[in-house]
XYZ file of C-alpha atoms in Angstrom:
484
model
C -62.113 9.638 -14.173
C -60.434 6.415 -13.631
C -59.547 4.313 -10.494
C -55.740 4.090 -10.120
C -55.829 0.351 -10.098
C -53.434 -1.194 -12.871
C -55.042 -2.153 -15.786
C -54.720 -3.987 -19.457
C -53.492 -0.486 -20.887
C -50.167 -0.592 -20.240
C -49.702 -3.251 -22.720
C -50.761 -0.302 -25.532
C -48.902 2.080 -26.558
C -49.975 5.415 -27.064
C -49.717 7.956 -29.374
C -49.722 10.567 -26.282
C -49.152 10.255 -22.870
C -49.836 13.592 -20.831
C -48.687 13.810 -17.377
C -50.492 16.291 -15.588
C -53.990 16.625 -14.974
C -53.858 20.645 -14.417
C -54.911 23.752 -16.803
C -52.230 22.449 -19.051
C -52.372 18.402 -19.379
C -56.469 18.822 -19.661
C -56.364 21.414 -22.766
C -53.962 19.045 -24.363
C -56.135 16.805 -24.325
C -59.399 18.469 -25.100
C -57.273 19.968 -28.333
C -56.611 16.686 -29.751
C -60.458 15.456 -29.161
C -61.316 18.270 -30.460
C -58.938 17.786 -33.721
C -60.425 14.442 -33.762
C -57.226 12.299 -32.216
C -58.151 10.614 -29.102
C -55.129 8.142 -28.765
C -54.140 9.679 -25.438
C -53.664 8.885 -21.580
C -53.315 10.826 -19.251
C -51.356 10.141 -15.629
C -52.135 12.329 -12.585
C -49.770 11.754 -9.587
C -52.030 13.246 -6.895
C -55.877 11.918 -5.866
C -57.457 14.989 -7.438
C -57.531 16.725 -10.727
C -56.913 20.360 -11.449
C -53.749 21.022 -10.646
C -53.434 24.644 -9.460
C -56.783 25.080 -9.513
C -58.390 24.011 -6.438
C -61.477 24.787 -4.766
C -62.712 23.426 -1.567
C -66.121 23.726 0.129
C -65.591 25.754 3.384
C -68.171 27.145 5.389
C -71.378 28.439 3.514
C -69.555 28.356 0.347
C -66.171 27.696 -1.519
C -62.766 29.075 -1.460
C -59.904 28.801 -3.722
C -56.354 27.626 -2.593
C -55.260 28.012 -5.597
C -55.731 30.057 -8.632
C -58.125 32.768 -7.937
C -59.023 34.776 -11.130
C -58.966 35.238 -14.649
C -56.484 37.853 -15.425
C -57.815 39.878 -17.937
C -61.158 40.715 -19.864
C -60.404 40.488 -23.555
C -60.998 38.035 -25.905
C -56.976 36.803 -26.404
C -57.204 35.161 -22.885
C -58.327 31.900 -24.030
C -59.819 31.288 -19.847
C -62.366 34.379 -20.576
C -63.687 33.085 -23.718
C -63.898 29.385 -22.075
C -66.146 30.792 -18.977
C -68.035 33.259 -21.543
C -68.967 30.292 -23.274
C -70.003 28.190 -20.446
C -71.232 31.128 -18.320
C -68.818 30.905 -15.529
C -68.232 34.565 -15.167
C -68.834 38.010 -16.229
C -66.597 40.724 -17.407
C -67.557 43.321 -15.233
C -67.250 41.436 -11.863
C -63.586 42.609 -11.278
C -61.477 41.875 -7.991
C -60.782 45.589 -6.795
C -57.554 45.838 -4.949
C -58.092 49.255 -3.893
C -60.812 48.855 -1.401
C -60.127 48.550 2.474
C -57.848 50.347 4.704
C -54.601 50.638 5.759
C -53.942 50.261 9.443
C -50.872 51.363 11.682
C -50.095 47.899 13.958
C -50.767 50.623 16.801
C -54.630 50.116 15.937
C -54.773 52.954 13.923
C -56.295 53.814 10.509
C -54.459 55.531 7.995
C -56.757 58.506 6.483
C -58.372 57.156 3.706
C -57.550 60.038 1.349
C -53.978 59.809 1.946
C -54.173 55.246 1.510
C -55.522 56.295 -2.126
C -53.097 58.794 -2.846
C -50.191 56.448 -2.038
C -52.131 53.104 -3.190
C -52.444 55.285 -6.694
C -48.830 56.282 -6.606
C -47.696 52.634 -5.683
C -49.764 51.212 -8.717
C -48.312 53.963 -11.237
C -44.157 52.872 -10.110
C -45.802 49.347 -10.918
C -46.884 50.432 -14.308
C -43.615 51.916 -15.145
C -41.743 48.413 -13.684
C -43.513 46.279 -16.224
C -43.758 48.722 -19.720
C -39.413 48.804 -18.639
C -38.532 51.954 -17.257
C -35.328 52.479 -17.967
C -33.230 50.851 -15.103
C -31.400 53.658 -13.282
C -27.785 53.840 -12.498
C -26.682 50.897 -10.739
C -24.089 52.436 -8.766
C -22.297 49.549 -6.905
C -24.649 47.284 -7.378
C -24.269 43.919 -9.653
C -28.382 44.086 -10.633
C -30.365 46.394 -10.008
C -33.994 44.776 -8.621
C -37.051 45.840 -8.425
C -37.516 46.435 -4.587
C -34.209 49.136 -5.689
C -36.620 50.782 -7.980
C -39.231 51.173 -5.392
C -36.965 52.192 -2.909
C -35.430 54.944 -4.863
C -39.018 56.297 -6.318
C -40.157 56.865 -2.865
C -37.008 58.719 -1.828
C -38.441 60.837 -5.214
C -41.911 61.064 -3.835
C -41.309 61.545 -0.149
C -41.173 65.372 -0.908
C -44.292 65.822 -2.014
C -45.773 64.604 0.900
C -46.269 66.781 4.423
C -43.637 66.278 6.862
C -46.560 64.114 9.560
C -47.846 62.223 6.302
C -44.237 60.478 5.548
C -44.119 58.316 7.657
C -47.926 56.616 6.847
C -46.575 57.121 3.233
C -43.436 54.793 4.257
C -45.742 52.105 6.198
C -47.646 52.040 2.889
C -45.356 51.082 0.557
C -43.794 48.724 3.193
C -47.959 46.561 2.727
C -47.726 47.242 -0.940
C -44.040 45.763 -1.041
C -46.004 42.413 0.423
C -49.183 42.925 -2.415
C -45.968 42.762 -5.069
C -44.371 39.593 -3.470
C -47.771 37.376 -3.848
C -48.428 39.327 -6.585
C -45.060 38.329 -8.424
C -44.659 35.367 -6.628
C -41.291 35.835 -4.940
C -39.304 38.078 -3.448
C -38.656 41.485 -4.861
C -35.462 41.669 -3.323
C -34.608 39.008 -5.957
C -36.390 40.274 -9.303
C -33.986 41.917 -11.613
C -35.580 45.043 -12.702
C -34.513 44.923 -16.104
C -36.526 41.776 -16.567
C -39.912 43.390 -15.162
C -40.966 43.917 -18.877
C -41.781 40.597 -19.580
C -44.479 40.222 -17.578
C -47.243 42.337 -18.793
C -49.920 42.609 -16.920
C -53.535 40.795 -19.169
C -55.638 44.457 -19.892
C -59.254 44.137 -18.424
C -58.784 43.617 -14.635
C -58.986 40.457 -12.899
C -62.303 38.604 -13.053
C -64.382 37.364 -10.310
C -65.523 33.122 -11.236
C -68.699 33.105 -8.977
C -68.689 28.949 -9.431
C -65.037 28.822 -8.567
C -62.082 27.608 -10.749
C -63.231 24.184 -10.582
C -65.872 25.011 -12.768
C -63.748 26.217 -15.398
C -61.639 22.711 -15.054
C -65.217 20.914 -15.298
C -65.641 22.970 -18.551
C -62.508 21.499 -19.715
C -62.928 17.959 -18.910
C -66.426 17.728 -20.139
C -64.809 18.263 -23.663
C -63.161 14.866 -23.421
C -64.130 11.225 -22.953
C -62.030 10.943 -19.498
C -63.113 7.034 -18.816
C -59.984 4.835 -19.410
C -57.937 7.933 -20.462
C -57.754 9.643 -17.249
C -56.152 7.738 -14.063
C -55.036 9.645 -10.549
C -52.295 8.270 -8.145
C -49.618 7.997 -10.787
C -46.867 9.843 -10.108
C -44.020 9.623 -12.849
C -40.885 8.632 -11.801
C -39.085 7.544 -14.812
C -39.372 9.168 -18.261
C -37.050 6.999 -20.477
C -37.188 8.661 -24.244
C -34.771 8.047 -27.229
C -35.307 6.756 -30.708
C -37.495 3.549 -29.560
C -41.129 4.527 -27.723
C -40.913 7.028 -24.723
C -41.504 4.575 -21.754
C -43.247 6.107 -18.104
C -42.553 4.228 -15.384
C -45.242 5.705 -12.200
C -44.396 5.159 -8.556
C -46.991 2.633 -8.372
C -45.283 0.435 -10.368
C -47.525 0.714 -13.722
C -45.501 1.408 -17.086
C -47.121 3.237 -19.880
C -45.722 3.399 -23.612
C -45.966 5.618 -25.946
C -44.631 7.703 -29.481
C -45.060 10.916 -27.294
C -44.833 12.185 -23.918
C -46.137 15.815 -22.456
C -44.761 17.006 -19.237
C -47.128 19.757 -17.962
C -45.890 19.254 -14.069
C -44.768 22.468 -11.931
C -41.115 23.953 -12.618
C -41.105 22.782 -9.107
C -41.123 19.607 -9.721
C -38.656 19.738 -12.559
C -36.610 22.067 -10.001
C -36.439 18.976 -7.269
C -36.742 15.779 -9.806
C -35.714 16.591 -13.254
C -31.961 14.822 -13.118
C -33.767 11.307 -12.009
C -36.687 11.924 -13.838
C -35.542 12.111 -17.244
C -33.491 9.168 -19.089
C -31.057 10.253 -20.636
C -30.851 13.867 -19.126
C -32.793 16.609 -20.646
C -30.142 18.573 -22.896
C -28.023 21.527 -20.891
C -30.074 24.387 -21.926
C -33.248 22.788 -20.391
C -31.301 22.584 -17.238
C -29.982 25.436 -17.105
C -33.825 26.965 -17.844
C -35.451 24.911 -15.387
C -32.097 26.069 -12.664
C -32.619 29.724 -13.724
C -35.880 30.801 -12.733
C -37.241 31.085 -9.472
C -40.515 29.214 -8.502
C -42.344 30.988 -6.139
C -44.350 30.496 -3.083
C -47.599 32.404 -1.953
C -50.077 30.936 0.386
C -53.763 31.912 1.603
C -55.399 31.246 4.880
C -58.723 31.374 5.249
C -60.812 32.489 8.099
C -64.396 30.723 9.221
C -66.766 32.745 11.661
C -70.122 31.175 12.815
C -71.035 35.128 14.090
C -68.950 37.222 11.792
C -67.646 40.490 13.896
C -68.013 42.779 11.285
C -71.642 43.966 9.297
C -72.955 42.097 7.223
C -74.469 45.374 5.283
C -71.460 46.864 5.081
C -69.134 43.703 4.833
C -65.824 43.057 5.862
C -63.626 45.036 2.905
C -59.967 44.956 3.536
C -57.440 45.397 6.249
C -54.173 45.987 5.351
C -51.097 45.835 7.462
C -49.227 48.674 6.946
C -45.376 48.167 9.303
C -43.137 50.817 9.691
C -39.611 50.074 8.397
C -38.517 48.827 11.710
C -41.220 46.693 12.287
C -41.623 45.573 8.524
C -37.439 43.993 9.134
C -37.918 39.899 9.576
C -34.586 38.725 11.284
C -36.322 35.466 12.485
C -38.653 34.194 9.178
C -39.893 30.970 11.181
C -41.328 33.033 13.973
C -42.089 36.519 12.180
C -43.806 34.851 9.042
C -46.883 36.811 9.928
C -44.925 39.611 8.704
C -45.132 38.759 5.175
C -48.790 38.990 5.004
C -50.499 41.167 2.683
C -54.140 41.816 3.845
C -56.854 40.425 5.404
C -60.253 40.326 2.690
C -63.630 39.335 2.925
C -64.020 36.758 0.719
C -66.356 37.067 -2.126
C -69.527 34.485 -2.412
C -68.366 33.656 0.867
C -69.712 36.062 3.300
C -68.544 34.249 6.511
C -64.799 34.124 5.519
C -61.871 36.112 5.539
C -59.090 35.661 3.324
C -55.199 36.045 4.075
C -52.537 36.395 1.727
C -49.055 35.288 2.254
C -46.082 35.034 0.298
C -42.606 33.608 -0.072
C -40.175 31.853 2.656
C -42.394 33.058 5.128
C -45.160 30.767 3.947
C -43.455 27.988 4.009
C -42.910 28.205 7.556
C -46.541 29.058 8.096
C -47.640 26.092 6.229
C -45.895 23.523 9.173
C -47.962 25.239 11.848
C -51.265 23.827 13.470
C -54.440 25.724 13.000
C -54.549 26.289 16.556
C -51.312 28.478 15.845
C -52.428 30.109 12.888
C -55.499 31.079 14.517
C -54.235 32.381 17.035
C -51.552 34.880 15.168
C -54.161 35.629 12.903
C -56.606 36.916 15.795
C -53.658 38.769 17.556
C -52.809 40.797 14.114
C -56.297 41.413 14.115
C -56.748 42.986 17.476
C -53.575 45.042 17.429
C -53.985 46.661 14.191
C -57.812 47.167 14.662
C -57.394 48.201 18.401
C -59.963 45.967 19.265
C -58.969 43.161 21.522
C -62.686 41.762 21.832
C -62.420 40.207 18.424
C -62.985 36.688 18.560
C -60.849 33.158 16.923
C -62.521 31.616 13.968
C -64.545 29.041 14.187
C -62.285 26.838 12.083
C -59.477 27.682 9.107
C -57.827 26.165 6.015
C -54.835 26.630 4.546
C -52.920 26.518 1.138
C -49.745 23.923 1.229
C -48.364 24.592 -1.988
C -44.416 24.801 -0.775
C -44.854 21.110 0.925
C -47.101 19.752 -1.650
C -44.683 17.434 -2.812
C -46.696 17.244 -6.753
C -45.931 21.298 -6.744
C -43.084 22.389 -4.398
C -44.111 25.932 -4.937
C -47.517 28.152 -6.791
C -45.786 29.728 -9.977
C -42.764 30.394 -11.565
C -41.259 33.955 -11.470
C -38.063 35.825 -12.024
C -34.961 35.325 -10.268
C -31.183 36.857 -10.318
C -30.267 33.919 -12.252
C -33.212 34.268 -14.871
C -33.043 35.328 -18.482
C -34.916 36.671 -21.080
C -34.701 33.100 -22.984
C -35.083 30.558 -20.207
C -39.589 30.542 -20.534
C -39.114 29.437 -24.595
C -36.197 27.343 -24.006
C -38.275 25.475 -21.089
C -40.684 25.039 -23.848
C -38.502 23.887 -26.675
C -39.777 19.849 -26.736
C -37.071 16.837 -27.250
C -36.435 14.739 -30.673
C -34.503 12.039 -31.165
C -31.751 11.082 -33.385
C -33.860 10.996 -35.963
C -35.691 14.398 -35.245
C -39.177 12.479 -34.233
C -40.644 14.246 -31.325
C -40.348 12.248 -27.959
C -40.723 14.905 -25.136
C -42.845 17.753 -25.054
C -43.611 20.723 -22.252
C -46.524 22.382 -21.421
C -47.537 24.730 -18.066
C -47.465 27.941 -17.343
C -43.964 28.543 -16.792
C -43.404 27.554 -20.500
C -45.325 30.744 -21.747
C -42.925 32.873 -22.748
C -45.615 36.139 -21.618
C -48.430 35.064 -19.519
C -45.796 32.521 -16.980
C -47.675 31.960 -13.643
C -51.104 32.944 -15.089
C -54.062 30.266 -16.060
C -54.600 31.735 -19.593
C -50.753 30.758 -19.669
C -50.925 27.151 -18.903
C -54.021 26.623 -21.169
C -52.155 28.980 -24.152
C -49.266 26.173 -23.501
C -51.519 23.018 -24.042
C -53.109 24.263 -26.647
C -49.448 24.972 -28.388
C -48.212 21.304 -27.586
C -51.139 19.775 -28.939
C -51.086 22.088 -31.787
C -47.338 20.726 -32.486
C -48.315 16.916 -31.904
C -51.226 17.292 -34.468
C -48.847 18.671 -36.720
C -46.667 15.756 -36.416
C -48.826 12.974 -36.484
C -50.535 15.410 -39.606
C -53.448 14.923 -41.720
C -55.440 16.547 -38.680
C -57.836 19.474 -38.525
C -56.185 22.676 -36.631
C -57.708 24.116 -33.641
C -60.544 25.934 -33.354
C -59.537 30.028 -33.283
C -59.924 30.263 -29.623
C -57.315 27.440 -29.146
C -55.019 28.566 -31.550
């Protein structure tokens, strides 16, 4: 990697300039080394490389505050056949969502035969939400969304269940309603259910990466010569493109030239900076793309005990807050963001840790707080809905900042009210000039039209960019199968 001193290559120019040193911008560029064009720079705005991706030493171990798995097993996810071939994981080390407990926030376990009956029932309404159900009457509604859906096939299901049960049936759903906001990234309140289709979930499981995600970026880079190619601290601010060379103009005063230009920054970022970023303005149907979809928000926390409380034979598992429907109602989201969180986990290859998973507006507000706060709300959830007030404060926590991280402004794109079916390929479609040459292309996971907010997504979309730049520039060999 480079410093982010200025230096005698801005006089070049380029024949690509990446910006974006995620998933994305680094399997652009390992595609064109590996296609055997190397005329390429690329411009990271913050200090560190990865993107999305980032794990940090904590405790005995790691954690990741960002991406946290490879979604699926087979061989079309292009992430599982880059840690198969650098042994970074194995296909049978699966995340299992299903372990744990469910707990009442009166200290109270739920039975455990009942948690799996509903947890089962829960995951089988998910099924039918993203192989599209038909969408139900919509009475006097506008759209019908997919917390609607839920809420109707409980009313369905309530029956089946004994008259004592319903209510720990109701508390359940209300703690899987939280799993499907981190889960989809925003709130379900907000997801039109007829959209719910496009977003099919990768067949295998999700799959445990024992060296972390920043292995899998190492993987990446070690594909490429970075030295005097790769440069941190320089943020974009000014993307001027038309028939002459596309000209990127960085914060720190630096301007790059060059015949091409991939953006592979958050939808985010495009959300906040797009209108000064781009010169002239991207065309109407890329704003109204980038406008359309949501961007959503979910945060983890993560817990540090010198003398864990729980066994270390048996380990931690998973708590799981399950809130009745009066309790589950936020009226005051600054103050009651605790109430958008998921589950406490242990943390695996980290035995000391425990994870916590937060989502939307909620974390946001969490993310402003001091870890004296979160540690402290944290260690009161646990106590109540354990019934064990002797449980002690961490010894020290971290925290995702993905909503005030000013190069993100948010963890993946989802589906909004204002989404459509078109907006993912038409956030992909690159710019041309008046002559047709390609100026402006777009990579990241929120330009996959299927796997959006996913890893295998963002690398899919480099390796689809740099598959269309080869093919301009021509007289280059194609990718290798496994980047195709």
């Amino acid at each position: 990697m480079s410093s982010n001193s200025a230096d005698e290559s801005q006089d070049k120019v380029y024949g690509v300039v990446i910006i974006g040193a995620g998933i994305a911008g680094l399997t652009v560029a390992e595609t064109l080394t590996a296609a055997g064009f190397e005329d390429f720079l690329i411009l990271e705005a913050s200090n560190r490389i990865g993107g999305r991706c980032r794990t940090e030493d904590f405790g005995s171990s790691f954690v990741e505050l960002g991406a946290n798995w490879i979604h699926g097993t087979t061989s079309e996810n292009s992430v599982m056949v880059l840690a198969e071939e650098n042994d970074l994981a194995i296909k049978h080390q699966l995340m299992n969502r299903a372990r744990g407990h469910f707990y009442r926030s009166n200290g109270r376990q739920i039975d455990k035969e009942l948690g799996a009956k509903v947890w089962t029932l829960c995951k089988e309404i998910e099924a039918e939400v993203e192989t599209g159900h038909p969408c139900p009457s919509k009475g006097d509604k506008t759209v019908f969304t997919m917390k609607d859906y839920y809420v109707k096939r409980l009313e369905e299901n309530l029956i089946k269940f004994q008259g004592a049960e319903r209510p720990d049936v109701i508390a359940i759903f209300n703690c899987f309603s939280n799993y499907l906001r981190f889960h989809w990234g925003g709130e379900i309140a907000h997801i039109p259910l007829e959209l719910c289709s496009m977003t099919p979930e990768t067949e295998g499981g999700d799959v445990l990466i024992p060296k972390g995600t920043r292995s899998l970026v190492n993987a990446i880079l070690s594909r490429f010569r970075c030295e005097g190619r790769l440069y941190t601290e320089k943020q974009a601010t000014s993307i001027s493109w038309g028939d002459d060379l596309v000209e990127v103009r960085c914060s720190s005063g630096d301007i790059y030239r060059a015949k091409c230009v991939v953006i592979t920054v958050s939808l985010g970022y495009l959300k906040e900076h797009h209108r000064d970023l781009f010169q002239p303005s991207i065309p109407h149907d890329k704003i109204k793309a980038i406008d359309g979809l949501d961007f959503g928000l979910v945060d983890k926390i993560f817990l540090h005990y010198d003398h864990p409380f729980w066994s270390s034979e048996v380990g931690f598992g998973s708590v799981k807050l399950a809130w009745d429907d009066d309790e589950a109602v936020i009226t005051d989201p600054e103050n009651q963001w605790y109430k958008r969180i998921f589950s406490f986990d242990d943390v695996y290859f980290n035995p000391s840790c425990l994870c916590v998973w937060i989502s939307c507006n909620e974390a946001y507000h969490m993310e402003h707080l001091s870890e004296e706060d979160i540690s402290e709300t944290c260690t009161s959830l646990l106590r109540q809905f354990l019934g064990d007030p002797s449980i002690p404060k961490p010894s020290k926590v971290i925290w995702s900042t993905w909503g005030t991280n000013q190069h993100t402004l948010g963890s993946y794109s989802c589906l909004g009210m204002r989404s459509d079916a078109s907006h993912f390929g038409c956030l992909a479609e690159p710019l041309t000039d008046s002559n047709g040459r390609l100026r402006v292309l777009f990579a990241g996971e929120a330009t996959h039209t299927k796997y959006h907010s996913t890893m295998h997504g963002a690398r899919e979309s480099g390796v689809r960019e740099a598959t269309r730049l080869l093919r301009y520039f021509g007289g280059i060999k194609a990718p290798t199968k496994h980047l195709e």
